[in-house]
């Protein structure tokens, strides 16, 4: 590999999170279209719905659509740009001694950032297709089996990497450094499985073919609950290590990884509920969805508060975000903000509005929406900052690896 001239040249698979964050941001812009553009009879807005709203709506709605279109376009391009860069860098990285060192350390699970980013890119491309491709919905039933195949292959890749890691550390003792497990970095495999699950669940909510919807329900349930099991086990063991040794500073942002995992799994369950309602006539009341989403939001707020507390006490922001230090783990800060913004949109629209507690476009509605938008804007600023730090030629430092 060439001599490092910027932090990102000291490669770590954690840099796949740069692609992941951009993809998540693209999806967050789609929320404007999903909840503010009418799409009767179709579970998601398509280009035709968006164009109709743009040509007949008022100035505010037109402005929101333009912002959403621009946001989706820009961040899908960034998502693919950093995905391709990472795939090339990872291919070179595999041929180095550093890769063999990583494969025999706790950080082996950082490789799971690759299937995580791949699954996010498939989701992002689907969102871009809905927003920009005319008549896409007319062929969507042909696309769903291809999407299921793509997510199955990514899921099998993730399971293979997880199997390599668990097979190594569980087959014989003494190869896993418990003292270095003092963060939630080991939850990355769960995040990857959850992203596969939410992708699998899309045809369950949208397909009118019973067999396709059924396969999507089964597949998403498998990967979703595998993610839940992994999250619980990894979080308990990591928290025990953190209580004994404190939180590893470079991996501090992983304390908030539960936030995006919960959002992704929450969307998976909502897609499953919708599919069971439309295709299999299993009905539930809107207030049940409200309570369900409120429980998930509570979990997110608890872990977000914990993570922010530890990061502030450790001085992480002044060292690795606003200071001269760099760590690829800083990209893990983007996911919680984006995920919470998306969850607030679902909680507001599918929970409060659907239950009749809040009127759409009322003052309360706009206030909660403003919080979601503010989080989104903050994460855009963070992405710009981190990209300049890690990929800009002007930065002379090297990245500190996140274990």
Short mmCIF file of C-alpha atoms in Angstrom, two decimals:
data_model
loop_
_atom_site.label_atom_id
_atom_site.label_comp_id
_atom_site.label_asym_id
_atom_site.label_seq_id
_atom_site.Cartn_x
_atom_site.Cartn_y
_atom_site.Cartn_z
CA UNK A 1 0.00 0.00 0.00
CA UNK A 2 1.17 3.56 -0.69
CA UNK A 3 2.66 5.83 1.96
CA UNK A 4 -0.16 7.38 4.02
CA UNK A 5 -0.76 11.05 3.21
CA UNK A 6 -4.12 11.44 4.93
CA UNK A 7 -5.84 9.68 7.87
CA UNK A 8 -8.01 7.48 5.64
CA UNK A 9 -4.87 6.01 4.02
CA UNK A 10 -4.21 4.22 7.31
CA UNK A 11 -7.05 1.92 6.39
CA UNK A 12 -9.57 0.28 8.68
CA UNK A 13 -12.79 -1.49 7.65
CA UNK A 14 -14.53 0.92 10.02
CA UNK A 15 -14.30 3.43 7.16
CA UNK A 16 -17.23 1.60 5.57
CA UNK A 17 -19.26 3.66 8.07
CA UNK A 18 -18.54 6.71 5.89
CA UNK A 19 -20.60 5.07 3.16
CA UNK A 20 -23.20 3.89 5.68
CA UNK A 21 -23.76 7.36 7.13
CA UNK A 22 -24.28 8.91 3.69
CA UNK A 23 -26.77 6.18 2.79
CA UNK A 24 -28.68 6.71 6.00
CA UNK A 25 -28.80 10.44 5.31
CA UNK A 26 -30.32 9.77 1.88
CA UNK A 27 -33.05 7.70 3.53
CA UNK A 28 -33.69 10.48 6.05
CA UNK A 29 -34.43 12.88 3.18
CA UNK A 30 -36.89 10.36 1.76
CA UNK A 31 -38.89 10.74 4.98
CA UNK A 32 -40.04 14.17 3.71
CA UNK A 33 -41.56 12.49 0.68
CA UNK A 34 -42.85 9.47 2.58
CA UNK A 35 -44.87 11.45 5.11
CA UNK A 36 -45.62 14.72 3.29
CA UNK A 37 -46.47 13.55 -0.24
CA UNK A 38 -49.88 11.81 -0.68
CA UNK A 39 -49.56 8.33 -2.17
CA UNK A 40 -53.01 6.68 -1.94
CA UNK A 41 -53.13 2.97 -2.67
CA UNK A 42 -49.34 2.61 -2.68
CA UNK A 43 -47.26 1.99 0.48
CA UNK A 44 -44.52 4.43 -0.56
CA UNK A 45 -44.46 7.53 -2.76
CA UNK A 46 -43.17 7.04 -6.29
CA UNK A 47 -41.88 9.54 -8.82
CA UNK A 48 -45.41 10.01 -10.16
CA UNK A 49 -46.77 10.92 -6.72
CA UNK A 50 -43.87 13.26 -6.06
CA UNK A 51 -44.16 14.98 -9.44
CA UNK A 52 -47.91 15.44 -9.00
CA UNK A 53 -47.38 17.02 -5.58
CA UNK A 54 -44.61 19.23 -6.94
CA UNK A 55 -46.64 20.54 -9.88
CA UNK A 56 -49.86 21.11 -7.92
CA UNK A 57 -48.63 21.93 -4.40
CA UNK A 58 -47.84 25.22 -2.76
CA UNK A 59 -44.47 26.89 -2.41
CA UNK A 60 -43.65 25.22 0.92
CA UNK A 61 -44.37 21.74 -0.39
CA UNK A 62 -42.43 22.42 -3.57
CA UNK A 63 -39.45 23.63 -1.56
CA UNK A 64 -39.58 20.52 0.66
CA UNK A 65 -39.65 18.26 -2.40
CA UNK A 66 -36.68 20.04 -3.97
CA UNK A 67 -34.71 19.72 -0.72
CA UNK A 68 -35.62 16.03 -0.52
CA UNK A 69 -34.63 15.37 -4.13
CA UNK A 70 -31.31 17.17 -3.70
CA UNK A 71 -30.61 15.43 -0.40
CA UNK A 72 -31.32 11.98 -1.79
CA UNK A 73 -29.24 12.59 -4.92
CA UNK A 74 -26.22 14.05 -3.14
CA UNK A 75 -26.04 11.46 -0.38
CA UNK A 76 -26.71 8.44 -2.59
CA UNK A 77 -23.77 9.59 -4.72
CA UNK A 78 -21.62 9.97 -1.58
CA UNK A 79 -22.82 6.59 -0.35
CA UNK A 80 -21.71 4.87 -3.55
CA UNK A 81 -18.49 6.92 -3.78
CA UNK A 82 -17.31 5.84 -0.34
CA UNK A 83 -18.58 2.29 -0.83
CA UNK A 84 -16.49 1.88 -3.98
CA UNK A 85 -13.48 3.52 -2.31
CA UNK A 86 -13.78 1.17 0.66
CA UNK A 87 -14.15 -1.95 -1.48
CA UNK A 88 -10.98 -1.05 -3.35
CA UNK A 89 -9.10 -0.15 -0.18
CA UNK A 90 -10.28 -3.31 1.58
CA UNK A 91 -9.13 -5.43 -1.37
CA UNK A 92 -5.63 -4.01 -0.98
CA UNK A 93 -5.80 -4.19 2.81
CA UNK A 94 -6.48 -7.94 2.70
CA UNK A 95 -3.00 -8.50 1.26
CA UNK A 96 -1.19 -6.78 4.14
CA UNK A 97 0.18 -8.02 7.45
CA UNK A 98 -2.12 -5.53 9.17
CA UNK A 99 -5.10 -7.53 7.93
CA UNK A 100 -3.75 -10.72 9.50
CA UNK A 101 -3.24 -8.87 12.77
CA UNK A 102 -6.83 -7.61 12.60
CA UNK A 103 -8.16 -11.10 11.83
CA UNK A 104 -6.57 -12.39 15.03
CA UNK A 105 -7.79 -9.62 17.33
CA UNK A 106 -11.04 -8.35 18.80
CA UNK A 107 -11.24 -5.92 15.88
CA UNK A 108 -11.96 -8.78 13.46
CA UNK A 109 -15.66 -7.92 13.77
CA UNK A 110 -14.96 -4.52 12.17
CA UNK A 111 -15.05 -6.42 8.86
CA UNK A 112 -18.83 -6.61 9.38
CA UNK A 113 -18.94 -2.93 8.43
CA UNK A 114 -18.68 -4.13 4.81
CA UNK A 115 -21.96 -6.12 4.61
CA UNK A 116 -23.55 -3.39 6.72
CA UNK A 117 -22.60 -0.76 4.14
CA UNK A 118 -23.56 -3.02 1.22
CA UNK A 119 -27.05 -3.57 2.66
CA UNK A 120 -27.43 0.17 3.25
CA UNK A 121 -26.47 0.89 -0.36
CA UNK A 122 -29.14 -1.48 -1.67
CA UNK A 123 -31.71 0.31 0.51
CA UNK A 124 -30.41 3.68 -0.67
CA UNK A 125 -30.63 2.73 -4.33
CA UNK A 126 -34.23 1.60 -3.86
CA UNK A 127 -35.10 4.95 -2.28
CA UNK A 128 -33.39 6.77 -5.16
CA UNK A 129 -35.33 4.66 -7.65
CA UNK A 130 -38.63 5.57 -6.03
CA UNK A 131 -37.73 9.26 -6.03
CA UNK A 132 -36.33 9.58 -9.56
CA UNK A 133 -37.34 6.70 -11.85
CA UNK A 134 -40.70 7.06 -13.65
CA UNK A 135 -42.94 3.98 -13.79
CA UNK A 136 -40.72 2.04 -11.42
CA UNK A 137 -43.74 0.74 -9.52
CA UNK A 138 -45.01 -0.98 -12.69
CA UNK A 139 -42.08 -3.42 -12.57
CA UNK A 140 -41.54 -3.54 -8.81
CA UNK A 141 -42.86 -7.08 -8.46
CA UNK A 142 -40.01 -8.21 -10.72
CA UNK A 143 -37.50 -6.27 -8.62
CA UNK A 144 -38.53 -7.67 -5.25
CA UNK A 145 -37.16 -11.21 -5.87
CA UNK A 146 -33.87 -9.64 -7.03
CA UNK A 147 -33.77 -7.51 -3.88
CA UNK A 148 -34.40 -10.55 -1.70
CA UNK A 149 -31.57 -12.38 -3.46
CA UNK A 150 -29.22 -9.43 -2.94
CA UNK A 151 -30.03 -9.20 0.76
CA UNK A 152 -29.73 -12.98 1.14
CA UNK A 153 -26.22 -12.92 -0.35
CA UNK A 154 -25.22 -9.99 1.87
CA UNK A 155 -26.74 -11.74 4.87
CA UNK A 156 -24.81 -14.93 4.13
CA UNK A 157 -21.63 -12.88 3.81
CA UNK A 158 -22.30 -11.34 7.21
CA UNK A 159 -23.01 -14.74 8.77
CA UNK A 160 -19.79 -16.10 7.25
CA UNK A 161 -17.71 -13.33 8.82
CA UNK A 162 -19.51 -13.78 12.14
CA UNK A 163 -18.89 -17.51 11.94
CA UNK A 164 -15.17 -16.96 11.34
CA UNK A 165 -14.95 -14.72 14.39
CA UNK A 166 -17.05 -16.80 16.78
CA UNK A 167 -15.44 -20.02 15.58
CA UNK A 168 -12.03 -18.60 16.40
CA UNK A 169 -12.82 -17.13 19.82
CA UNK A 170 -15.19 -19.85 21.08
CA UNK A 171 -13.33 -22.93 19.86
CA UNK A 172 -10.43 -22.25 22.21
CA UNK A 173 -9.96 -19.92 25.14
CA UNK A 174 -7.57 -17.04 25.55
CA UNK A 175 -7.85 -15.56 22.04
CA UNK A 176 -10.41 -12.89 22.89
CA UNK A 177 -9.10 -9.96 24.92
CA UNK A 178 -11.85 -9.28 27.44
CA UNK A 179 -10.03 -6.25 28.81
CA UNK A 180 -10.16 -4.66 25.33
CA UNK A 181 -13.89 -5.34 24.98
CA UNK A 182 -14.70 -2.12 26.84
CA UNK A 183 -17.00 -0.58 24.21
CA UNK A 184 -19.96 -1.58 22.07
CA UNK A 185 -17.74 -2.18 19.03
CA UNK A 186 -18.72 -5.86 19.16
CA UNK A 187 -22.31 -4.88 18.33
CA UNK A 188 -21.31 -4.10 14.73
CA UNK A 189 -22.26 -7.64 13.56
CA UNK A 190 -25.72 -7.15 15.06
CA UNK A 191 -26.06 -3.86 13.17
CA UNK A 192 -25.15 -5.62 9.91
CA UNK A 193 -27.74 -8.36 10.51
CA UNK A 194 -30.37 -5.75 11.37
CA UNK A 195 -29.70 -3.85 8.13
CA UNK A 196 -30.15 -7.05 6.15
CA UNK A 197 -33.37 -7.71 8.05
CA UNK A 198 -34.93 -4.33 7.25
CA UNK A 199 -34.07 -4.80 3.59
CA UNK A 200 -35.64 -8.25 3.62
CA UNK A 201 -38.79 -6.77 5.17
CA UNK A 202 -39.43 -4.28 2.33
CA UNK A 203 -41.17 -6.79 0.02
CA UNK A 204 -43.21 -8.00 3.00
CA UNK A 205 -44.77 -4.53 3.20
CA UNK A 206 -44.97 -3.74 -0.51
CA UNK A 207 -45.35 -6.92 -2.54
CA UNK A 208 -48.79 -8.12 -3.62
CA UNK A 209 -47.43 -11.59 -4.33
CA UNK A 210 -48.20 -13.80 -1.35
CA UNK A 211 -45.18 -16.05 -1.79
CA UNK A 212 -42.77 -13.11 -2.07
CA UNK A 213 -44.32 -11.38 0.95
CA UNK A 214 -44.17 -14.63 2.92
CA UNK A 215 -40.51 -15.23 2.10
CA UNK A 216 -39.76 -11.63 3.08
CA UNK A 217 -41.54 -12.06 6.41
CA UNK A 218 -39.62 -15.25 7.20
CA UNK A 219 -36.25 -13.95 6.06
CA UNK A 220 -36.56 -10.63 7.86
CA UNK A 221 -37.65 -12.39 11.04
CA UNK A 222 -34.61 -14.68 10.93
CA UNK A 223 -32.07 -11.92 10.42
CA UNK A 224 -33.91 -9.53 12.74
CA UNK A 225 -33.99 -11.89 15.68
CA UNK A 226 -30.44 -13.01 15.02
CA UNK A 227 -29.52 -9.32 15.36
CA UNK A 228 -31.48 -9.03 18.61
CA UNK A 229 -29.80 -12.09 20.13
CA UNK A 230 -26.35 -10.88 19.13
CA UNK A 231 -27.06 -7.39 20.48
CA UNK A 232 -28.13 -8.67 23.89
CA UNK A 233 -25.17 -11.03 24.31
CA UNK A 234 -22.54 -8.60 23.01
CA UNK A 235 -23.91 -5.66 25.00
CA UNK A 236 -23.93 -7.56 28.30
CA UNK A 237 -20.35 -8.81 27.92
CA UNK A 238 -19.12 -5.37 26.78
CA UNK A 239 -20.86 -3.52 29.61
CA UNK A 240 -19.20 -5.82 32.13
CA UNK A 241 -15.79 -4.99 30.66
CA UNK A 242 -16.57 -1.25 30.65
CA UNK A 243 -17.50 -1.38 34.33
CA UNK A 244 -14.10 -2.91 35.09
CA UNK A 245 -11.86 -0.99 32.70
CA UNK A 246 -13.79 2.09 31.60
CA UNK A 247 -14.80 2.81 28.01
CA UNK A 248 -12.11 2.79 25.32
CA UNK A 249 -11.91 6.41 24.24
CA UNK A 250 -11.44 5.77 20.52
CA UNK A 251 -14.51 3.50 20.53
CA UNK A 252 -16.69 5.75 22.67
CA UNK A 253 -19.16 6.51 19.84
CA UNK A 254 -20.12 2.82 19.72
CA UNK A 255 -22.03 3.31 22.99
CA UNK A 256 -24.76 4.83 20.83
CA UNK A 257 -24.83 2.06 18.20
CA UNK A 258 -27.97 0.75 19.87
CA UNK A 259 -29.81 3.82 18.51
CA UNK A 260 -29.49 2.91 14.80
CA UNK A 261 -29.98 -0.79 15.54
CA UNK A 262 -33.31 0.01 17.22
CA UNK A 263 -34.41 2.29 14.35
CA UNK A 264 -33.58 -0.31 11.72
CA UNK A 265 -35.32 -3.11 13.62
CA UNK A 266 -38.27 -0.81 14.35
CA UNK A 267 -38.75 -0.14 10.64
CA UNK A 268 -38.44 -3.87 10.01
CA UNK A 269 -41.29 -4.57 12.44
CA UNK A 270 -43.43 -1.78 10.96
CA UNK A 271 -42.93 -3.24 7.49
CA UNK A 272 -43.86 -6.66 8.79
CA UNK A 273 -46.99 -5.28 10.51
CA UNK A 274 -48.05 -3.55 7.29
CA UNK A 275 -47.49 -6.69 5.24
CA UNK A 276 -49.41 -8.86 7.68
CA UNK A 277 -52.25 -6.31 7.58
CA UNK A 278 -52.46 -5.89 3.78
CA UNK A 279 -51.54 -9.37 2.58
CA UNK A 280 -52.55 -11.64 5.44
CA UNK A 281 -55.37 -9.61 7.06
CA UNK A 282 -53.79 -9.44 10.51
CA UNK A 283 -54.91 -6.10 11.94
CA UNK A 284 -53.67 -3.90 14.78
CA UNK A 285 -54.81 -0.56 16.22
CA UNK A 286 -52.80 2.65 15.59
CA UNK A 287 -52.37 3.17 19.34
CA UNK A 288 -50.53 -0.16 19.52
CA UNK A 289 -48.05 1.19 17.00
CA UNK A 290 -47.70 4.36 19.08
CA UNK A 291 -46.86 2.39 22.23
CA UNK A 292 -44.48 0.15 20.30
CA UNK A 293 -42.60 3.11 18.81
CA UNK A 294 -42.54 4.94 22.14
CA UNK A 295 -40.86 1.94 23.76
CA UNK A 296 -38.23 1.91 21.03
CA UNK A 297 -37.71 5.66 21.31
CA UNK A 298 -37.22 5.29 25.06
CA UNK A 299 -34.44 2.74 24.54
CA UNK A 300 -32.79 5.08 22.06
CA UNK A 301 -32.92 8.10 24.35
CA UNK A 302 -31.41 6.09 27.23
CA UNK A 303 -28.44 4.88 25.18
CA UNK A 304 -28.01 8.24 23.47
CA UNK A 305 -27.83 9.97 26.86
CA UNK A 306 -25.34 7.38 28.12
CA UNK A 307 -23.13 7.75 25.07
CA UNK A 308 -23.14 11.55 25.11
CA UNK A 309 -22.33 11.55 28.82
CA UNK A 310 -19.29 9.31 28.38
CA UNK A 311 -18.07 11.18 25.29
CA UNK A 312 -18.28 14.49 27.14
CA UNK A 313 -16.47 13.14 30.21
CA UNK A 314 -13.71 11.68 28.03
CA UNK A 315 -13.29 14.83 25.94
CA UNK A 316 -13.93 12.87 22.75
CA UNK A 317 -15.42 15.81 20.83
CA UNK A 318 -12.48 18.13 21.48
CA UNK A 319 -9.96 15.43 20.56
CA UNK A 320 -11.44 13.55 17.59
CA UNK A 321 -14.13 15.78 16.09
CA UNK A 322 -13.12 19.39 16.66
CA UNK A 323 -9.47 18.76 17.51
CA UNK A 324 -6.47 17.47 15.59
CA UNK A 325 -6.97 13.79 16.44
CA UNK A 326 -8.65 11.44 14.00
CA UNK A 327 -10.29 8.06 14.45
CA UNK A 328 -12.37 6.15 11.88
CA UNK A 329 -14.71 5.32 14.75
CA UNK A 330 -15.86 8.96 14.63
CA UNK A 331 -18.11 8.00 11.72
CA UNK A 332 -20.15 5.97 14.21
CA UNK A 333 -21.39 9.34 15.52
CA UNK A 334 -23.39 9.93 12.34
CA UNK A 335 -25.61 6.86 12.59
CA UNK A 336 -27.32 7.68 15.94
CA UNK A 337 -28.28 11.20 14.86
CA UNK A 338 -29.67 10.06 11.52
CA UNK A 339 -31.44 7.10 13.12
CA UNK A 340 -33.06 9.24 15.81
CA UNK A 341 -34.24 11.74 13.18
CA UNK A 342 -35.88 8.93 11.20
CA UNK A 343 -37.42 7.38 14.31
CA UNK A 344 -38.93 10.72 15.36
CA UNK A 345 -40.60 10.97 11.95
CA UNK A 346 -42.13 7.51 12.33
CA UNK A 347 -43.14 8.12 15.96
CA UNK A 348 -44.80 11.38 14.99
CA UNK A 349 -46.60 10.26 11.84
CA UNK A 350 -47.28 6.56 12.44
CA UNK A 351 -47.80 7.01 16.17
CA UNK A 352 -49.08 10.39 17.32
CA UNK A 353 -50.89 11.44 14.13
CA UNK A 354 -52.29 8.01 13.29
CA UNK A 355 -53.64 7.69 16.84
CA UNK A 356 -55.36 11.08 16.66
CA UNK A 357 -53.25 12.62 19.43
CA UNK A 358 -51.60 15.22 17.21
CA UNK A 359 -53.04 16.85 14.11
CA UNK A 360 -50.87 16.82 11.02
CA UNK A 361 -49.19 20.19 10.37
CA UNK A 362 -50.31 21.52 13.76
CA UNK A 363 -47.90 23.53 15.93
CA UNK A 364 -46.92 20.42 17.91
CA UNK A 365 -46.43 18.48 14.68
CA UNK A 366 -44.16 21.17 13.27
CA UNK A 367 -42.21 21.43 16.54
CA UNK A 368 -41.43 17.69 16.61
CA UNK A 369 -40.62 17.76 12.90
CA UNK A 370 -38.23 20.63 13.56
CA UNK A 371 -36.32 18.48 16.06
CA UNK A 372 -35.95 15.74 13.45
CA UNK A 373 -34.78 18.27 10.85
CA UNK A 374 -32.34 19.83 13.32
CA UNK A 375 -30.77 16.43 13.99
CA UNK A 376 -30.50 15.90 10.26
CA UNK A 377 -28.77 19.23 9.71
CA UNK A 378 -26.35 18.54 12.57
CA UNK A 379 -25.42 15.19 11.03
CA UNK A 380 -24.85 16.80 7.63
CA UNK A 381 -22.41 19.22 9.26
CA UNK A 382 -20.73 16.29 11.03
CA UNK A 383 -20.39 14.33 7.77
CA UNK A 384 -18.78 17.32 6.06
CA UNK A 385 -16.41 17.78 9.00
CA UNK A 386 -15.38 14.12 9.17
CA UNK A 387 -14.93 13.78 5.42
CA UNK A 388 -12.57 16.77 5.43
CA UNK A 389 -10.68 15.37 8.41
CA UNK A 390 -10.20 11.86 7.09
CA UNK A 391 -10.18 12.22 3.32
CA UNK A 392 -8.80 15.74 2.92
CA UNK A 393 -5.19 16.02 1.73
CA UNK A 394 -4.47 18.90 4.06
CA UNK A 395 -4.65 16.83 7.26
CA UNK A 396 -1.29 15.51 8.31
CA UNK A 397 -2.35 13.15 11.08
CA UNK A 398 -2.98 9.42 10.95
CA UNK A 399 -6.13 7.72 12.08
CA UNK A 400 -6.25 6.06 15.47
CA UNK A 401 -7.88 2.64 14.98
CA UNK A 402 -11.11 1.90 16.82
CA UNK A 403 -10.95 -1.53 18.45
#
